mmCIF file of C-alpha atoms in Angstrom:
data_model
loop_
_atom_site.group_PDB
_atom_site.id
_atom_site.type_symbol
_atom_site.label_atom_id
_atom_site.label_comp_id
_atom_site.label_asym_id
_atom_site.label_seq_id
_atom_site.Cartn_x
_atom_site.Cartn_y
_atom_site.Cartn_z
ATOM 1 C CA UNK A 1 0.000 0.000 0.000
ATOM 2 C CA UNK A 2 1.029 3.593 -0.526
ATOM 3 C CA UNK A 3 2.157 5.831 2.307
ATOM 4 C CA UNK A 4 3.254 9.436 2.580
ATOM 5 C CA UNK A 5 5.617 10.781 5.191
ATOM 6 C CA UNK A 6 6.178 14.381 6.193
ATOM 7 C CA UNK A 7 8.641 15.684 8.721
ATOM 8 C CA UNK A 8 9.014 17.321 11.063
ATOM 9 C CA UNK A 9 5.521 17.410 12.546
ATOM 10 C CA UNK A 10 6.141 20.752 14.221
ATOM 11 C CA UNK A 11 8.813 23.373 13.742
ATOM 12 C CA UNK A 12 9.566 26.696 15.396
ATOM 13 C CA UNK A 13 11.944 28.934 13.486
ATOM 14 C CA UNK A 14 13.150 32.524 13.896
ATOM 15 C CA UNK A 15 12.474 35.122 11.235
ATOM 16 C CA UNK A 16 15.231 35.122 8.627
ATOM 17 C CA UNK A 17 16.266 31.525 9.157
ATOM 18 C CA UNK A 18 16.237 28.918 6.361
ATOM 19 C CA UNK A 19 13.655 26.174 5.981
ATOM 20 C CA UNK A 20 13.616 22.656 4.610
ATOM 21 C CA UNK A 21 10.549 20.434 4.833
ATOM 22 C CA UNK A 22 10.675 16.983 3.355
ATOM 23 C CA UNK A 23 7.991 14.706 1.990
ATOM 24 C CA UNK A 24 8.420 11.178 0.718
ATOM 25 C CA UNK A 25 5.969 8.742 -0.813
ATOM 26 C CA UNK A 26 6.255 4.959 -0.761
ATOM 27 C CA UNK A 27 4.487 2.285 -2.724
ATOM 28 C CA UNK A 28 3.892 4.123 -5.995
ATOM 29 C CA UNK A 29 5.911 5.341 -8.959
ATOM 30 C CA UNK A 30 5.912 8.694 -10.749
ATOM 31 C CA UNK A 31 3.269 10.297 -8.553
ATOM 32 C CA UNK A 32 2.112 13.873 -8.898
ATOM 33 C CA UNK A 33 3.321 15.702 -5.776
ATOM 34 C CA UNK A 34 1.909 18.816 -4.138
ATOM 35 C CA UNK A 35 2.691 21.304 -1.399
ATOM 36 C CA UNK A 36 -0.199 23.162 0.244
ATOM 37 C CA UNK A 37 -0.298 25.753 3.002
ATOM 38 C CA UNK A 38 -3.152 26.330 5.390
ATOM 39 C CA UNK A 39 -3.147 29.528 7.414
ATOM 40 C CA UNK A 40 -5.051 29.569 10.691
ATOM 41 C CA UNK A 41 -8.800 29.492 10.012
ATOM 42 C CA UNK A 42 -8.289 29.451 6.273
ATOM 43 C CA UNK A 43 -8.672 26.948 3.467
ATOM 44 C CA UNK A 44 -5.837 25.140 1.748
ATOM 45 C CA UNK A 45 -3.730 27.046 -0.745
ATOM 46 C CA UNK A 46 -1.795 25.151 -3.393
ATOM 47 C CA UNK A 47 1.834 26.318 -3.428
ATOM 48 C CA UNK A 48 3.654 23.958 -5.788
ATOM 49 C CA UNK A 49 3.011 20.830 -7.767
ATOM 50 C CA UNK A 50 5.252 18.456 -9.671
ATOM 51 C CA UNK A 51 4.441 15.892 -12.322
ATOM 52 C CA UNK A 52 7.992 14.476 -12.509
ATOM 53 C CA UNK A 53 11.581 14.704 -11.304
ATOM 54 C CA UNK A 54 12.904 18.232 -11.656
ATOM 55 C CA UNK A 55 9.521 19.562 -12.844
ATOM 56 C CA UNK A 56 8.069 22.177 -10.499
ATOM 57 C CA UNK A 57 5.117 24.477 -11.084
ATOM 58 C CA UNK A 58 4.430 27.364 -8.743
ATOM 59 C CA UNK A 59 0.899 28.519 -8.126
ATOM 60 C CA UNK A 60 1.589 31.705 -6.170
ATOM 61 C CA UNK A 61 4.547 34.079 -5.896
ATOM 62 C CA UNK A 62 6.144 33.698 -2.522
ATOM 63 C CA UNK A 63 9.201 33.359 -0.373
ATOM 64 C CA UNK A 64 9.295 29.603 -0.835
ATOM 65 C CA UNK A 65 10.674 27.180 -3.390
ATOM 66 C CA UNK A 66 10.235 23.488 -4.073
ATOM 67 C CA UNK A 67 12.429 20.776 -5.496
ATOM 68 C CA UNK A 68 11.959 17.171 -6.527
ATOM 69 C CA UNK A 69 15.378 15.529 -6.537
ATOM 70 C CA UNK A 70 13.964 11.997 -6.674
ATOM 71 C CA UNK A 71 10.783 10.442 -8.010
ATOM 72 C CA UNK A 72 9.107 10.150 -4.630
ATOM 73 C CA UNK A 73 10.749 13.005 -2.738
ATOM 74 C CA UNK A 74 9.432 16.547 -2.576
ATOM 75 C CA UNK A 75 11.161 19.311 -0.632
ATOM 76 C CA UNK A 76 9.868 22.723 0.369
ATOM 77 C CA UNK A 77 12.519 25.332 1.117
ATOM 78 C CA UNK A 78 13.120 28.930 1.989
ATOM 79 C CA UNK A 79 16.353 30.882 2.304
ATOM 80 C CA UNK A 80 14.929 33.433 4.745
ATOM 81 C CA UNK A 81 11.637 32.876 6.537
ATOM 82 C CA UNK A 82 9.102 35.662 7.040
ATOM 83 C CA UNK A 83 6.476 35.936 9.755
ATOM 84 C CA UNK A 84 3.846 35.411 7.077
ATOM 85 C CA UNK A 85 5.282 31.963 6.315
ATOM 86 C CA UNK A 86 3.719 30.573 9.490
ATOM 87 C CA UNK A 87 1.091 27.938 8.849
ATOM 88 C CA UNK A 88 0.266 24.295 8.402
ATOM 89 C CA UNK A 89 2.128 22.791 5.451
ATOM 90 C CA UNK A 90 0.749 19.735 3.770
ATOM 91 C CA UNK A 91 2.250 17.442 1.176
ATOM 92 C CA UNK A 92 0.050 15.309 -1.041
ATOM 93 C CA UNK A 93 0.392 12.817 -3.861
ATOM 94 C CA UNK A 94 -1.798 11.485 -6.621
ATOM 95 C CA UNK A 95 -1.558 9.413 -9.763
ATOM 96 C CA UNK A 96 -3.120 10.312 -13.055
ATOM 97 C CA UNK A 97 -5.388 13.240 -13.769
ATOM 98 C CA UNK A 98 -8.438 14.904 -12.323
ATOM 99 C CA UNK A 99 -10.301 11.660 -11.877
ATOM 100 C CA UNK A 100 -7.911 10.534 -9.152
ATOM 101 C CA UNK A 101 -7.982 11.605 -5.493
ATOM 102 C CA UNK A 102 -5.102 13.235 -3.679
ATOM 103 C CA UNK A 103 -3.653 11.666 -0.546
ATOM 104 C CA UNK A 104 -2.314 13.969 2.127
ATOM 105 C CA UNK A 105 0.376 13.643 4.746
ATOM 106 C CA UNK A 106 -0.116 14.609 8.365
ATOM 107 C CA UNK A 107 1.407 18.037 7.833
ATOM 108 C CA UNK A 108 4.040 20.243 9.433
ATOM 109 C CA UNK A 109 2.968 23.060 11.703
ATOM 110 C CA UNK A 110 5.464 25.891 11.206
ATOM 111 C CA UNK A 111 5.644 28.764 13.662
ATOM 112 C CA UNK A 112 7.841 31.759 12.905
ATOM 113 C CA UNK A 113 9.010 33.851 15.847
ATOM 114 C CA UNK B 1 -8.849 29.816 -10.588
ATOM 115 C CA UNK B 2 -11.726 27.535 -9.821
ATOM 116 C CA UNK B 3 -13.959 28.843 -7.090
ATOM 117 C CA UNK B 4 -16.324 26.970 -4.820
ATOM 118 C CA UNK B 5 -18.600 28.314 -2.111
ATOM 119 C CA UNK B 6 -19.879 26.476 0.936
ATOM 120 C CA UNK B 7 -21.698 27.421 4.150
ATOM 121 C CA UNK B 8 -19.296 28.128 6.970
ATOM 122 C CA UNK B 9 -20.903 25.687 9.369
ATOM 123 C CA UNK B 10 -23.666 23.126 9.754
ATOM 124 C CA UNK B 11 -25.030 21.021 12.579
ATOM 125 C CA UNK B 12 -26.559 17.585 12.573
ATOM 126 C CA UNK B 13 -27.917 15.226 15.162
ATOM 127 C CA UNK B 14 -26.163 11.925 15.496
ATOM 128 C CA UNK B 15 -27.535 9.133 13.286
ATOM 129 C CA UNK B 16 -29.441 11.574 11.090
ATOM 130 C CA UNK B 17 -28.573 12.277 7.427
ATOM 131 C CA UNK B 18 -26.521 15.322 6.548
ATOM 132 C CA UNK B 19 -26.555 17.177 3.239
ATOM 133 C CA UNK B 20 -23.544 19.427 2.695
ATOM 134 C CA UNK B 21 -23.948 21.783 -0.274
ATOM 135 C CA UNK B 22 -21.328 23.289 -2.566
ATOM 136 C CA UNK B 23 -21.589 25.721 -5.449
ATOM 137 C CA UNK B 24 -19.148 25.342 -8.321
ATOM 138 C CA UNK B 25 -19.535 28.665 -10.101
ATOM 139 C CA UNK B 26 -16.538 28.349 -12.436
ATOM 140 C CA UNK B 27 -16.493 24.633 -13.117
ATOM 141 C CA UNK B 28 -15.717 23.538 -16.648
ATOM 142 C CA UNK B 29 -16.922 20.473 -18.485
ATOM 143 C CA UNK B 30 -13.865 18.347 -17.733
ATOM 144 C CA UNK B 31 -13.384 19.273 -14.065
ATOM 145 C CA UNK B 32 -14.067 16.581 -11.531
ATOM 146 C CA UNK B 33 -15.834 17.466 -8.293
ATOM 147 C CA UNK B 34 -13.987 16.277 -5.205
ATOM 148 C CA UNK B 35 -14.850 16.256 -1.524
ATOM 149 C CA UNK B 36 -12.382 15.976 1.331
ATOM 150 C CA UNK B 37 -12.673 16.308 5.070
ATOM 151 C CA UNK B 38 -10.173 17.430 7.661
ATOM 152 C CA UNK B 39 -9.890 16.791 11.374
ATOM 153 C CA UNK B 40 -7.921 19.231 13.557
ATOM 154 C CA UNK B 41 -4.154 19.037 13.069
ATOM 155 C CA UNK B 42 -4.480 16.378 10.377
ATOM 156 C CA UNK B 43 -4.202 16.380 6.628
ATOM 157 C CA UNK B 44 -7.384 16.274 4.554
ATOM 158 C CA UNK B 45 -8.905 12.877 3.890
ATOM 159 C CA UNK B 46 -10.427 12.016 0.540
ATOM 160 C CA UNK B 47 -14.164 11.344 0.730
ATOM 161 C CA UNK B 48 -15.605 11.027 -2.763
ATOM 162 C CA UNK B 49 -15.443 12.450 -6.276
ATOM 163 C CA UNK B 50 -17.436 12.451 -9.491
ATOM 164 C CA UNK B 51 -17.853 14.071 -12.880
ATOM 165 C CA UNK B 52 -21.516 14.072 -13.893
ATOM 166 C CA UNK B 53 -23.292 11.112 -12.366
ATOM 167 C CA UNK B 54 -24.155 10.636 -8.731
ATOM 168 C CA UNK B 55 -21.626 8.504 -6.880
ATOM 169 C CA UNK B 56 -21.754 6.274 -3.830
ATOM 170 C CA UNK B 57 -18.999 4.763 -1.712
ATOM 171 C CA UNK B 58 -18.655 3.392 1.780
ATOM 172 C CA UNK B 59 -18.212 6.858 3.272
ATOM 173 C CA UNK B 60 -20.812 8.979 1.538
ATOM 174 C CA UNK B 61 -22.870 9.773 -1.548
ATOM 175 C CA UNK B 62 -22.290 12.600 -3.976
ATOM 176 C CA UNK B 63 -25.168 14.203 -5.830
ATOM 177 C CA UNK B 64 -24.196 16.404 -8.787
ATOM 178 C CA UNK B 65 -26.639 18.834 -10.350
ATOM 179 C CA UNK B 66 -27.407 18.454 -14.020
ATOM 180 C CA UNK B 67 -25.665 21.733 -14.865
ATOM 181 C CA UNK B 68 -22.790 20.772 -12.519
ATOM 182 C CA UNK B 69 -22.893 24.194 -10.852
ATOM 183 C CA UNK B 70 -23.695 22.584 -7.531
ATOM 184 C CA UNK B 71 -23.059 19.364 -5.665
ATOM 185 C CA UNK B 72 -24.189 17.857 -2.381
ATOM 186 C CA UNK B 73 -22.252 15.522 -0.140
ATOM 187 C CA UNK B 74 -24.602 13.198 1.693
ATOM 188 C CA UNK B 75 -23.681 11.444 4.905
ATOM 189 C CA UNK B 76 -26.476 8.948 5.414
ATOM 190 C CA UNK B 77 -26.134 8.586 9.180
ATOM 191 C CA UNK B 78 -23.895 11.105 10.871
ATOM 192 C CA UNK B 79 -21.673 9.828 13.646
ATOM 193 C CA UNK B 80 -19.503 11.748 16.080
ATOM 194 C CA UNK B 81 -16.487 10.707 14.007
ATOM 195 C CA UNK B 82 -17.924 12.608 11.050
ATOM 196 C CA UNK B 83 -17.412 15.927 12.820
ATOM 197 C CA UNK B 84 -14.838 17.711 10.655
ATOM 198 C CA UNK B 85 -14.347 20.500 8.142
ATOM 199 C CA UNK B 86 -15.603 19.389 4.741
ATOM 200 C CA UNK B 87 -14.098 20.848 1.580
ATOM 201 C CA UNK B 88 -15.448 20.649 -1.939
ATOM 202 C CA UNK B 89 -13.187 21.335 -4.882
ATOM 203 C CA UNK B 90 -13.093 21.456 -8.631
ATOM 204 C CA UNK B 91 -10.100 19.570 -9.908
ATOM 205 C CA UNK B 92 -8.446 21.026 -12.973
ATOM 206 C CA UNK B 93 -5.351 20.780 -15.061
ATOM 207 C CA UNK B 94 -2.608 18.639 -13.607
ATOM 208 C CA UNK B 95 -4.865 17.320 -10.895
ATOM 209 C CA UNK B 96 -4.904 20.620 -9.016
ATOM 210 C CA UNK B 97 -7.339 21.070 -6.179
ATOM 211 C CA UNK B 98 -8.661 24.451 -5.153
ATOM 212 C CA UNK B 99 -10.025 24.487 -1.630
ATOM 213 C CA UNK B 100 -12.187 27.155 -0.059
ATOM 214 C CA UNK B 101 -12.697 27.571 3.680
ATOM 215 C CA UNK B 102 -14.995 24.558 3.882
ATOM 216 C CA UNK B 103 -17.995 23.714 6.054
ATOM 217 C CA UNK B 104 -17.438 22.884 9.691
ATOM 218 C CA UNK B 105 -19.818 20.050 10.561
ATOM 219 C CA UNK B 106 -20.822 19.656 14.186
ATOM 220 C CA UNK B 107 -22.521 16.389 15.151
ATOM 221 C CA UNK B 108 -24.719 16.610 18.202
ATOM 222 C CA UNK B 109 -24.995 13.438 20.303
#
Protein backbone atom coordinates (compact mmCIF):
# COMPACT_ATOMS: atom_id res chain seq x y z
CA UNK A 1 0.00 0.00 0.00
CA UNK A 2 1.03 3.59 -0.53
CA UNK A 3 2.16 5.83 2.31
CA UNK A 4 3.25 9.44 2.58
CA UNK A 5 5.62 10.78 5.19
CA UNK A 6 6.18 14.38 6.19
CA UNK A 7 8.64 15.68 8.72
CA UNK A 8 9.01 17.32 11.06
CA UNK A 9 5.52 17.41 12.55
CA UNK A 10 6.14 20.75 14.22
CA UNK A 11 8.81 23.37 13.74
CA UNK A 12 9.57 26.70 15.40
CA UNK A 13 11.94 28.93 13.49
CA UNK A 14 13.15 32.52 13.90
CA UNK A 15 12.47 35.12 11.23
CA UNK A 16 15.23 35.12 8.63
CA UNK A 17 16.27 31.52 9.16
CA UNK A 18 16.24 28.92 6.36
CA UNK A 19 13.66 26.17 5.98
CA UNK A 20 13.62 22.66 4.61
CA UNK A 21 10.55 20.43 4.83
CA UNK A 22 10.68 16.98 3.35
CA UNK A 23 7.99 14.71 1.99
CA UNK A 24 8.42 11.18 0.72
CA UNK A 25 5.97 8.74 -0.81
CA UNK A 26 6.26 4.96 -0.76
CA UNK A 27 4.49 2.29 -2.72
CA UNK A 28 3.89 4.12 -6.00
CA UNK A 29 5.91 5.34 -8.96
CA UNK A 30 5.91 8.69 -10.75
CA UNK A 31 3.27 10.30 -8.55
CA UNK A 32 2.11 13.87 -8.90
CA UNK A 33 3.32 15.70 -5.78
CA UNK A 34 1.91 18.82 -4.14
CA UNK A 35 2.69 21.30 -1.40
CA UNK A 36 -0.20 23.16 0.24
CA UNK A 37 -0.30 25.75 3.00
CA UNK A 38 -3.15 26.33 5.39
CA UNK A 39 -3.15 29.53 7.41
CA UNK A 40 -5.05 29.57 10.69
CA UNK A 41 -8.80 29.49 10.01
CA UNK A 42 -8.29 29.45 6.27
CA UNK A 43 -8.67 26.95 3.47
CA UNK A 44 -5.84 25.14 1.75
CA UNK A 45 -3.73 27.05 -0.75
CA UNK A 46 -1.79 25.15 -3.39
CA UNK A 47 1.83 26.32 -3.43
CA UNK A 48 3.65 23.96 -5.79
CA UNK A 49 3.01 20.83 -7.77
CA UNK A 50 5.25 18.46 -9.67
CA UNK A 51 4.44 15.89 -12.32
CA UNK A 52 7.99 14.48 -12.51
CA UNK A 53 11.58 14.70 -11.30
CA UNK A 54 12.90 18.23 -11.66
CA UNK A 55 9.52 19.56 -12.84
CA UNK A 56 8.07 22.18 -10.50
CA UNK A 57 5.12 24.48 -11.08
CA UNK A 58 4.43 27.36 -8.74
CA UNK A 59 0.90 28.52 -8.13
CA UNK A 60 1.59 31.70 -6.17
CA UNK A 61 4.55 34.08 -5.90
CA UNK A 62 6.14 33.70 -2.52
CA UNK A 63 9.20 33.36 -0.37
CA UNK A 64 9.29 29.60 -0.84
CA UNK A 65 10.67 27.18 -3.39
CA UNK A 66 10.24 23.49 -4.07
CA UNK A 67 12.43 20.78 -5.50
CA UNK A 68 11.96 17.17 -6.53
CA UNK A 69 15.38 15.53 -6.54
CA UNK A 70 13.96 12.00 -6.67
CA UNK A 71 10.78 10.44 -8.01
CA UNK A 72 9.11 10.15 -4.63
CA UNK A 73 10.75 13.01 -2.74
CA UNK A 74 9.43 16.55 -2.58
CA UNK A 75 11.16 19.31 -0.63
CA UNK A 76 9.87 22.72 0.37
CA UNK A 77 12.52 25.33 1.12
CA UNK A 78 13.12 28.93 1.99
CA UNK A 79 16.35 30.88 2.30
CA UNK A 80 14.93 33.43 4.74
CA UNK A 81 11.64 32.88 6.54
CA UNK A 82 9.10 35.66 7.04
CA UNK A 83 6.48 35.94 9.76
CA UNK A 84 3.85 35.41 7.08
CA UNK A 85 5.28 31.96 6.31
CA UNK A 86 3.72 30.57 9.49
CA UNK A 87 1.09 27.94 8.85
CA UNK A 88 0.27 24.30 8.40
CA UNK A 89 2.13 22.79 5.45
CA UNK A 90 0.75 19.74 3.77
CA UNK A 91 2.25 17.44 1.18
CA UNK A 92 0.05 15.31 -1.04
CA UNK A 93 0.39 12.82 -3.86
CA UNK A 94 -1.80 11.49 -6.62
CA UNK A 95 -1.56 9.41 -9.76
CA UNK A 96 -3.12 10.31 -13.05
CA UNK A 97 -5.39 13.24 -13.77
CA UNK A 98 -8.44 14.90 -12.32
CA UNK A 99 -10.30 11.66 -11.88
CA UNK A 100 -7.91 10.53 -9.15
CA UNK A 101 -7.98 11.60 -5.49
CA UNK A 102 -5.10 13.24 -3.68
CA UNK A 103 -3.65 11.67 -0.55
CA UNK A 104 -2.31 13.97 2.13
CA UNK A 105 0.38 13.64 4.75
CA UNK A 106 -0.12 14.61 8.36
CA UNK A 107 1.41 18.04 7.83
CA UNK A 108 4.04 20.24 9.43
CA UNK A 109 2.97 23.06 11.70
CA UNK A 110 5.46 25.89 11.21
CA UNK A 111 5.64 28.76 13.66
CA UNK A 112 7.84 31.76 12.91
CA UNK A 113 9.01 33.85 15.85
CA UNK B 1 -8.85 29.82 -10.59
CA UNK B 2 -11.73 27.53 -9.82
CA UNK B 3 -13.96 28.84 -7.09
CA UNK B 4 -16.32 26.97 -4.82
CA UNK B 5 -18.60 28.31 -2.11
CA UNK B 6 -19.88 26.48 0.94
CA UNK B 7 -21.70 27.42 4.15
CA UNK B 8 -19.30 28.13 6.97
CA UNK B 9 -20.90 25.69 9.37
CA UNK B 10 -23.67 23.13 9.75
CA UNK B 11 -25.03 21.02 12.58
CA UNK B 12 -26.56 17.58 12.57
CA UNK B 13 -27.92 15.23 15.16
CA UNK B 14 -26.16 11.92 15.50
CA UNK B 15 -27.53 9.13 13.29
CA UNK B 16 -29.44 11.57 11.09
CA UNK B 17 -28.57 12.28 7.43
CA UNK B 18 -26.52 15.32 6.55
CA UNK B 19 -26.55 17.18 3.24
CA UNK B 20 -23.54 19.43 2.69
CA UNK B 21 -23.95 21.78 -0.27
CA UNK B 22 -21.33 23.29 -2.57
CA UNK B 23 -21.59 25.72 -5.45
CA UNK B 24 -19.15 25.34 -8.32
CA UNK B 25 -19.53 28.66 -10.10
CA UNK B 26 -16.54 28.35 -12.44
CA UNK B 27 -16.49 24.63 -13.12
CA UNK B 28 -15.72 23.54 -16.65
CA UNK B 29 -16.92 20.47 -18.48
CA UNK B 30 -13.87 18.35 -17.73
CA UNK B 31 -13.38 19.27 -14.06
CA UNK B 32 -14.07 16.58 -11.53
CA UNK B 33 -15.83 17.47 -8.29
CA UNK B 34 -13.99 16.28 -5.21
CA UNK B 35 -14.85 16.26 -1.52
CA UNK B 36 -12.38 15.98 1.33
CA UNK B 37 -12.67 16.31 5.07
CA UNK B 38 -10.17 17.43 7.66
CA UNK B 39 -9.89 16.79 11.37
CA UNK B 40 -7.92 19.23 13.56
CA UNK B 41 -4.15 19.04 13.07
CA UNK B 42 -4.48 16.38 10.38
CA UNK B 43 -4.20 16.38 6.63
CA UNK B 44 -7.38 16.27 4.55
CA UNK B 45 -8.90 12.88 3.89
CA UNK B 46 -10.43 12.02 0.54
CA UNK B 47 -14.16 11.34 0.73
CA UNK B 48 -15.60 11.03 -2.76
CA UNK B 49 -15.44 12.45 -6.28
CA UNK B 50 -17.44 12.45 -9.49
CA UNK B 51 -17.85 14.07 -12.88
CA UNK B 52 -21.52 14.07 -13.89
CA UNK B 53 -23.29 11.11 -12.37
CA UNK B 54 -24.16 10.64 -8.73
CA UNK B 55 -21.63 8.50 -6.88
CA UNK B 56 -21.75 6.27 -3.83
CA UNK B 57 -19.00 4.76 -1.71
CA UNK B 58 -18.65 3.39 1.78
CA UNK B 59 -18.21 6.86 3.27
CA UNK B 60 -20.81 8.98 1.54
CA UNK B 61 -22.87 9.77 -1.55
CA UNK B 62 -22.29 12.60 -3.98
CA UNK B 63 -25.17 14.20 -5.83
CA UNK B 64 -24.20 16.40 -8.79
CA UNK B 65 -26.64 18.83 -10.35
CA UNK B 66 -27.41 18.45 -14.02
CA UNK B 67 -25.66 21.73 -14.86
CA UNK B 68 -22.79 20.77 -12.52
CA UNK B 69 -22.89 24.19 -10.85
CA UNK B 70 -23.69 22.58 -7.53
CA UNK B 71 -23.06 19.36 -5.67
CA UNK B 72 -24.19 17.86 -2.38
CA UNK B 73 -22.25 15.52 -0.14
CA UNK B 74 -24.60 13.20 1.69
CA UNK B 75 -23.68 11.44 4.90
CA UNK B 76 -26.48 8.95 5.41
CA UNK B 77 -26.13 8.59 9.18
CA UNK B 78 -23.90 11.11 10.87
CA UNK B 79 -21.67 9.83 13.65
CA UNK B 80 -19.50 11.75 16.08
CA UNK B 81 -16.49 10.71 14.01
CA UNK B 82 -17.92 12.61 11.05
CA UNK B 83 -17.41 15.93 12.82
CA UNK B 84 -14.84 17.71 10.65
CA UNK B 85 -14.35 20.50 8.14
CA UNK B 86 -15.60 19.39 4.74
CA UNK B 87 -14.10 20.85 1.58
CA UNK B 88 -15.45 20.65 -1.94
CA UNK B 89 -13.19 21.34 -4.88
CA UNK B 90 -13.09 21.46 -8.63
CA UNK B 91 -10.10 19.57 -9.91
CA UNK B 92 -8.45 21.03 -12.97
CA UNK B 93 -5.35 20.78 -15.06
CA UNK B 94 -2.61 18.64 -13.61
CA UNK B 95 -4.86 17.32 -10.89
CA UNK B 96 -4.90 20.62 -9.02
CA UNK B 97 -7.34 21.07 -6.18
CA UNK B 98 -8.66 24.45 -5.15
CA UNK B 99 -10.03 24.49 -1.63
CA UNK B 100 -12.19 27.15 -0.06
CA UNK B 101 -12.70 27.57 3.68
CA UNK B 102 -14.99 24.56 3.88
CA UNK B 103 -17.99 23.71 6.05
CA UNK B 104 -17.44 22.88 9.69
CA UNK B 105 -19.82 20.05 10.56
CA UNK B 106 -20.82 19.66 14.19
CA UNK B 107 -22.52 16.39 15.15
CA UNK B 108 -24.72 16.61 18.20
CA UNK B 109 -24.99 13.44 20.30
